[in-house]
PDB file of C-alpha atoms in Angstrom:
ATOM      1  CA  UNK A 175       0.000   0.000   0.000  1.00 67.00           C
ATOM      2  CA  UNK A 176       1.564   3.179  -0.948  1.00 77.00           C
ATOM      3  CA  UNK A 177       0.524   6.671   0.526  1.00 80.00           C
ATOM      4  CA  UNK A 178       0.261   9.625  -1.428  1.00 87.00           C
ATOM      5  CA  UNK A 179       1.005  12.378   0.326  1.00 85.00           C
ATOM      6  CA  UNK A 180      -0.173  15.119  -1.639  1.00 89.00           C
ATOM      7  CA  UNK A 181      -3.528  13.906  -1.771  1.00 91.00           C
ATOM      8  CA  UNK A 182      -3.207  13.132   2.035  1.00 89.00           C
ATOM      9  CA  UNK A 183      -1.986  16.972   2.874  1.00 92.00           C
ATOM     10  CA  UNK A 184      -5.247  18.322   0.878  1.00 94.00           C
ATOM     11  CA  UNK A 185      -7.438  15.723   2.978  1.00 93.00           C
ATOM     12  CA  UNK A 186      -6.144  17.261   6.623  1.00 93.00           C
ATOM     13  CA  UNK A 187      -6.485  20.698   5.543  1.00 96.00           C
ATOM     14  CA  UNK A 188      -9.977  20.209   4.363  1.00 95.00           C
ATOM     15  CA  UNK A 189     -10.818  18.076   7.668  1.00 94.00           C
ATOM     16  CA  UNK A 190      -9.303  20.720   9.707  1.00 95.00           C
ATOM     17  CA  UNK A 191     -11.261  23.713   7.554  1.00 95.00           C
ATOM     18  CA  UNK A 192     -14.128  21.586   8.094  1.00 93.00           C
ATOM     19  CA  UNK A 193     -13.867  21.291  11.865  1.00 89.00           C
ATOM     20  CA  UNK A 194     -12.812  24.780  12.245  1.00 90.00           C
ATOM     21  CA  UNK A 195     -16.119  25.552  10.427  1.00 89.00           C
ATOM     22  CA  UNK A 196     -18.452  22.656  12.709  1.00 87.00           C
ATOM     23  CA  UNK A 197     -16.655  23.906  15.541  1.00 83.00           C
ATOM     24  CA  UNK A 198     -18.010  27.858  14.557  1.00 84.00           C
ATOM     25  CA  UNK A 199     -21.238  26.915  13.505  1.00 85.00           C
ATOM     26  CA  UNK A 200     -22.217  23.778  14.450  1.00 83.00           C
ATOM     27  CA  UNK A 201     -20.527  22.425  17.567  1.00 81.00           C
ATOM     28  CA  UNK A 202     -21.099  25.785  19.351  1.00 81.00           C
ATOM     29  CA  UNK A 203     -24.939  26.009  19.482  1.00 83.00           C
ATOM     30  CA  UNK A 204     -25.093  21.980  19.503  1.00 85.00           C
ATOM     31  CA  UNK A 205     -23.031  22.475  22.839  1.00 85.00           C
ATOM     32  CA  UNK A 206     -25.167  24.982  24.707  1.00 86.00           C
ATOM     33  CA  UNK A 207     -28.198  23.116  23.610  1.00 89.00           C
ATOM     34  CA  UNK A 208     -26.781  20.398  25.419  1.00 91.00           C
ATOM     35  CA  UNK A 209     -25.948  22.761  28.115  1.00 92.00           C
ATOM     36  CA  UNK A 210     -28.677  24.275  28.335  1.00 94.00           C
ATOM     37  CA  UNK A 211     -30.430  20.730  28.537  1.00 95.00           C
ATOM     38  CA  UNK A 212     -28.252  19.613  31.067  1.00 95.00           C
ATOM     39  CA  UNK A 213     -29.253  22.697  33.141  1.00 96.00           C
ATOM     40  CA  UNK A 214     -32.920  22.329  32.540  1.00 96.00           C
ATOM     41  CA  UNK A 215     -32.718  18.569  33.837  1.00 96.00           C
ATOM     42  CA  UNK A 216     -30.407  19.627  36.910  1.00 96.00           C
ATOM     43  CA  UNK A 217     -32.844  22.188  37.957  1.00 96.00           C
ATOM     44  CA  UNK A 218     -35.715  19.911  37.713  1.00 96.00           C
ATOM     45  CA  UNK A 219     -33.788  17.276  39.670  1.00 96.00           C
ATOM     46  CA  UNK A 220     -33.392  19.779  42.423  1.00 96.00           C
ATOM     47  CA  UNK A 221     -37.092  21.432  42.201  1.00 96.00           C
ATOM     48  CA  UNK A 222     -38.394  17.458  42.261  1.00 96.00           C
ATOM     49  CA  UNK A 223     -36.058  17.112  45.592  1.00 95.00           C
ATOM     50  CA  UNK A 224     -36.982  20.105  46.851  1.00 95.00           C
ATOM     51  CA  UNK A 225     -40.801  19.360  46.534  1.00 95.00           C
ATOM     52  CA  UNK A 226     -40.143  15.813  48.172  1.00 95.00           C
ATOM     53  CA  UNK A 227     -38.829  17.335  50.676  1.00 96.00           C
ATOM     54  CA  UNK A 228     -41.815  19.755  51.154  1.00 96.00           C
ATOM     55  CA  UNK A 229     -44.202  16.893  50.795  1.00 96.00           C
ATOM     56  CA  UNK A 230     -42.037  14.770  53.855  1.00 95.00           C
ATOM     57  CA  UNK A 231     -42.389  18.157  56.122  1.00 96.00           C
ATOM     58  CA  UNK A 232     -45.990  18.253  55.228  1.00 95.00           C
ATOM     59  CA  UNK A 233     -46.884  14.517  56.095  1.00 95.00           C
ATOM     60  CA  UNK A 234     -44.984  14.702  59.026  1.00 95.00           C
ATOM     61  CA  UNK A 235     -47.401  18.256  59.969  1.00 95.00           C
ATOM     62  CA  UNK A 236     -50.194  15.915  59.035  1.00 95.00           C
ATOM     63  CA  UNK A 237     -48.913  13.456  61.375  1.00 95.00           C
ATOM     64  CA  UNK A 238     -48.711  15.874  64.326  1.00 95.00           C
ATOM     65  CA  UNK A 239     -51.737  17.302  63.477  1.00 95.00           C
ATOM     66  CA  UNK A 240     -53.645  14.159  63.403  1.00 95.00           C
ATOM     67  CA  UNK A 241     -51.859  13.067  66.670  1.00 95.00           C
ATOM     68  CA  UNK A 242     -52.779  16.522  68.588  1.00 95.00           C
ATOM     69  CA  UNK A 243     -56.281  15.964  67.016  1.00 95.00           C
ATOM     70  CA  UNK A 244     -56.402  12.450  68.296  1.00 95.00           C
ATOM     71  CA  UNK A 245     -55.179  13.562  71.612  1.00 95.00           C
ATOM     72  CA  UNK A 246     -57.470  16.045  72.117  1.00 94.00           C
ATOM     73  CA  UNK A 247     -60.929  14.223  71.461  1.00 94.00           C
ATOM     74  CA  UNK A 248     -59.287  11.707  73.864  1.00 94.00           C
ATOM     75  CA  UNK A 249     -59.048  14.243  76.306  1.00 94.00           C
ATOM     76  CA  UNK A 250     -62.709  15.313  75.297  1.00 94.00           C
ATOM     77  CA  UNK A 251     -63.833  11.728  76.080  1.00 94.00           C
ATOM     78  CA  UNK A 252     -61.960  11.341  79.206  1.00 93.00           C
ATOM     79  CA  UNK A 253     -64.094  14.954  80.198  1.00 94.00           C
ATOM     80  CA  UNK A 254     -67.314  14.039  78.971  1.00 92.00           C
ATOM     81  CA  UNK A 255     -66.957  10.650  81.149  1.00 92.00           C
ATOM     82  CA  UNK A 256     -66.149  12.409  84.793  1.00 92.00           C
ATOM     83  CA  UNK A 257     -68.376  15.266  83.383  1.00 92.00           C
ATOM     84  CA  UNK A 258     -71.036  11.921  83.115  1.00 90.00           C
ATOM     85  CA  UNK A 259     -69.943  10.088  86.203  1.00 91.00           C
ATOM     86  CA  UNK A 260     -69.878  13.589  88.744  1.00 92.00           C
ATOM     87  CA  UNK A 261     -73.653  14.211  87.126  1.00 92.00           C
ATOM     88  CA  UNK A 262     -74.165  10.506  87.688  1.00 90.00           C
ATOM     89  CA  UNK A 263     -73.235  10.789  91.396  1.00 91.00           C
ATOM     90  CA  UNK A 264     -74.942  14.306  91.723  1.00 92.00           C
ATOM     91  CA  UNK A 265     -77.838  12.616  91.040  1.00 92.00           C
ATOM     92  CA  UNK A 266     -77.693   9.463  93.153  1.00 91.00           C
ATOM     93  CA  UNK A 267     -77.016  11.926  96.036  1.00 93.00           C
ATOM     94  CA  UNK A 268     -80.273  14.071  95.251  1.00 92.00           C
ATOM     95  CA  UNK A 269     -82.737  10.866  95.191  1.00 91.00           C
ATOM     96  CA  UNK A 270     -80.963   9.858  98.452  1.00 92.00           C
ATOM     97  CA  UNK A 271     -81.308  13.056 100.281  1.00 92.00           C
ATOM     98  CA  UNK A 272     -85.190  13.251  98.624  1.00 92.00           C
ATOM     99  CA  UNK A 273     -85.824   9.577  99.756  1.00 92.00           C
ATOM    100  CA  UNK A 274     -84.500  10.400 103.041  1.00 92.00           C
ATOM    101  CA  UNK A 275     -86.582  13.627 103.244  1.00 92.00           C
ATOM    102  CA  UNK A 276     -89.286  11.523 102.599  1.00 93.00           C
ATOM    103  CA  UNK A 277     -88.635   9.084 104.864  1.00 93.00           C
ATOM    104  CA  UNK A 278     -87.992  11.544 107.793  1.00 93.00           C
ATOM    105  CA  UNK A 279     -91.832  13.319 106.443  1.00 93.00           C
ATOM    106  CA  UNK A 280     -93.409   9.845 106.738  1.00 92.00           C
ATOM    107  CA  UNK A 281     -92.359   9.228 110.157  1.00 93.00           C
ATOM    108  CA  UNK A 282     -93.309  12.963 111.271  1.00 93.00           C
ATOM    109  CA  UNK A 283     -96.551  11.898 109.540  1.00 92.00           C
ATOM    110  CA  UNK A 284     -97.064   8.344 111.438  1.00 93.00           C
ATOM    111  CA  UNK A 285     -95.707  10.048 114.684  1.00 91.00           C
ATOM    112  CA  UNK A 286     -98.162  12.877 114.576  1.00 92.00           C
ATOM    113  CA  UNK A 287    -101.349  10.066 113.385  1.00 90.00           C
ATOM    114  CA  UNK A 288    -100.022   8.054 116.560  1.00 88.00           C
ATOM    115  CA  UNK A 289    -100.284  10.886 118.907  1.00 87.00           C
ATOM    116  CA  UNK A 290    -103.542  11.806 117.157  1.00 87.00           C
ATOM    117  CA  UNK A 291    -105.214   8.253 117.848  1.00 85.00           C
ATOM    118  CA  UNK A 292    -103.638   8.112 121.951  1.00 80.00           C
ATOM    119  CA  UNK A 293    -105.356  11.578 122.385  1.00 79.00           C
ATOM    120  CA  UNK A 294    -108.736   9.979 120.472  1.00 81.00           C
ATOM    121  CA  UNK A 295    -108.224   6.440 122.558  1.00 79.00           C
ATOM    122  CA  UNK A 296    -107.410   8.878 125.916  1.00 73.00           C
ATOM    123  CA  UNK A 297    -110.719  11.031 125.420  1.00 75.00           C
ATOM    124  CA  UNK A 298    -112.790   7.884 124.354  1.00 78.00           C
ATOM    125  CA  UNK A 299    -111.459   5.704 127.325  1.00 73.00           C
ATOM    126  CA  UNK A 300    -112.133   8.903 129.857  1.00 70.00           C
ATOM    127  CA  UNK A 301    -115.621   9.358 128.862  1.00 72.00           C
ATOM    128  CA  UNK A 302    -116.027   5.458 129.080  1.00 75.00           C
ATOM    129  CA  UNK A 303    -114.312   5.051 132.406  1.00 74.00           C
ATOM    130  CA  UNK A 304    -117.356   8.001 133.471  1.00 69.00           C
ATOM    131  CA  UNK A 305    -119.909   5.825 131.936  1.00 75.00           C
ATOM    132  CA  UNK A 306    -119.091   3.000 133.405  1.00 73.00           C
ATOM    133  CA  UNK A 307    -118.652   5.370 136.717  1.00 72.00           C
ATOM    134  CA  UNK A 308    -122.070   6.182 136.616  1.00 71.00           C
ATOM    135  CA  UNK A 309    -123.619   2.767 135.671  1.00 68.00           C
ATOM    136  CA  UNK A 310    -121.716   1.090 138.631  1.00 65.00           C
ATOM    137  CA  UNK A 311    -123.403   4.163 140.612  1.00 65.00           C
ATOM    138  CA  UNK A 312    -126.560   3.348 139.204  1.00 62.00           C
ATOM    139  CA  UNK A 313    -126.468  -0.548 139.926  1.00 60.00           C
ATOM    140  CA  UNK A 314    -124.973  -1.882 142.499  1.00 57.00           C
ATOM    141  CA  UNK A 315    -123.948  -5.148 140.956  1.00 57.00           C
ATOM    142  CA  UNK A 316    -121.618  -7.926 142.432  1.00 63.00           C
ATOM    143  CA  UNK A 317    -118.133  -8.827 141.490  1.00 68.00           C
ATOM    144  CA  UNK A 318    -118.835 -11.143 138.733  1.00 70.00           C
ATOM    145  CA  UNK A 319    -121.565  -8.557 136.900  1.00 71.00           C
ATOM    146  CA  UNK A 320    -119.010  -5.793 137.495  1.00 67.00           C
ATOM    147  CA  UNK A 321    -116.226  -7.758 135.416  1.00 74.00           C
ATOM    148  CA  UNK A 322    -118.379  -8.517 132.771  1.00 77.00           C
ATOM    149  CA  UNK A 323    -118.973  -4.731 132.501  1.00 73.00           C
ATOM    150  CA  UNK A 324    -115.532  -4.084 132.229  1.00 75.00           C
ATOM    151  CA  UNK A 325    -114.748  -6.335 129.418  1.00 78.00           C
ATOM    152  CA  UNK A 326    -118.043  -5.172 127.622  1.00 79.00           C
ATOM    153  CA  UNK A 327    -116.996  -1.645 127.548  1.00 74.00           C
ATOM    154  CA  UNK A 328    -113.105  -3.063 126.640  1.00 76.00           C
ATOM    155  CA  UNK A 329    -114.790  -4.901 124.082  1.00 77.00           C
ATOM    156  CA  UNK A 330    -116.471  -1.464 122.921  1.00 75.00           C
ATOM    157  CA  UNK A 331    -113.549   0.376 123.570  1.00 69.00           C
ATOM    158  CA  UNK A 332    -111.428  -2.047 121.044  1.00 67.00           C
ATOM    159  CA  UNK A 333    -113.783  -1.950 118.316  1.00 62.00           C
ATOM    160  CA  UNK A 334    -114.095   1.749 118.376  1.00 57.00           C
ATOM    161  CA  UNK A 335    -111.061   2.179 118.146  1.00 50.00           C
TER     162      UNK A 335
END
């Protein structure tokens, strides 16, 4: 194989003319086209990073939000139950203080119908005891008649009263 070196001179000055000229022209915008593509990717690497990073802060506000949230219809509960039980007891308390008010009224209430019915059985046994009095004044009647009195009028007093 033989070189010719004439022919080979013309071809490296026309390759280098021609990349001189690419290099102008061509390689110069295709270059910041692919700069300016590699910037455009870069900076949407770093806004999808810096949204991830937003979205992380927010779920973990959601988090503590739903936590506080949570903790506070616990504590809601928790109130609402003593708020329940204290009512509860409040209540228990008032129908035993009524039911002993009631009590204490019925007792007044038997107490005073007891000393009602002595005073009746005192007046009703006083105006017997005077008619017996006066029937043992009007008769003089032995022992046995006068006991038989006595239970008679015992007899009446009992059923009257």
């Amino acid at each position: 194989m033989h070189i010719e070196w004439s022919t080979f001179f013309i071809q490296l000055i026309a390759f280098l003319i021609l990349y001189v000229l690419l290099s102008k022209f061509a390689f110069g915008p295709l270059f910041g086209m692919m700069e300016k593509r590699r910037q455009l990717v870069k900076d949407q690497i770093q806004t999808a990073e810096a949204s991830r990073k937003q979205a992380d802060q927010l779920l973990e506000e959601q988090k503590q939000a739903l936590q506080q949230t949570r903790k506070e219809a616990y504590e809601i509960i928790e109130q609402a139950k003593q708020t329940g039980s204290k009512q509860a007891d409040d209540i228990v308390r008032a129908a035993g203080a009524e039911a002993a008010r009631l009590k204490d009224e019925a007792l007044k209430d038997i107490e005073n119908e007891k000393n009602k019915a002595v005073a009746a059985l005192r007046s009703q046994v006083g105006a017997m005891s005077v008619l017996i009095a006066s029937k043992i004044i009007e008769k003089q009647i032995d022992e046995k008649s006068q006991e038989q009195l006595v239970e008679h009028y015992l007899k009446e007093v009992g059923g009257n009263v």
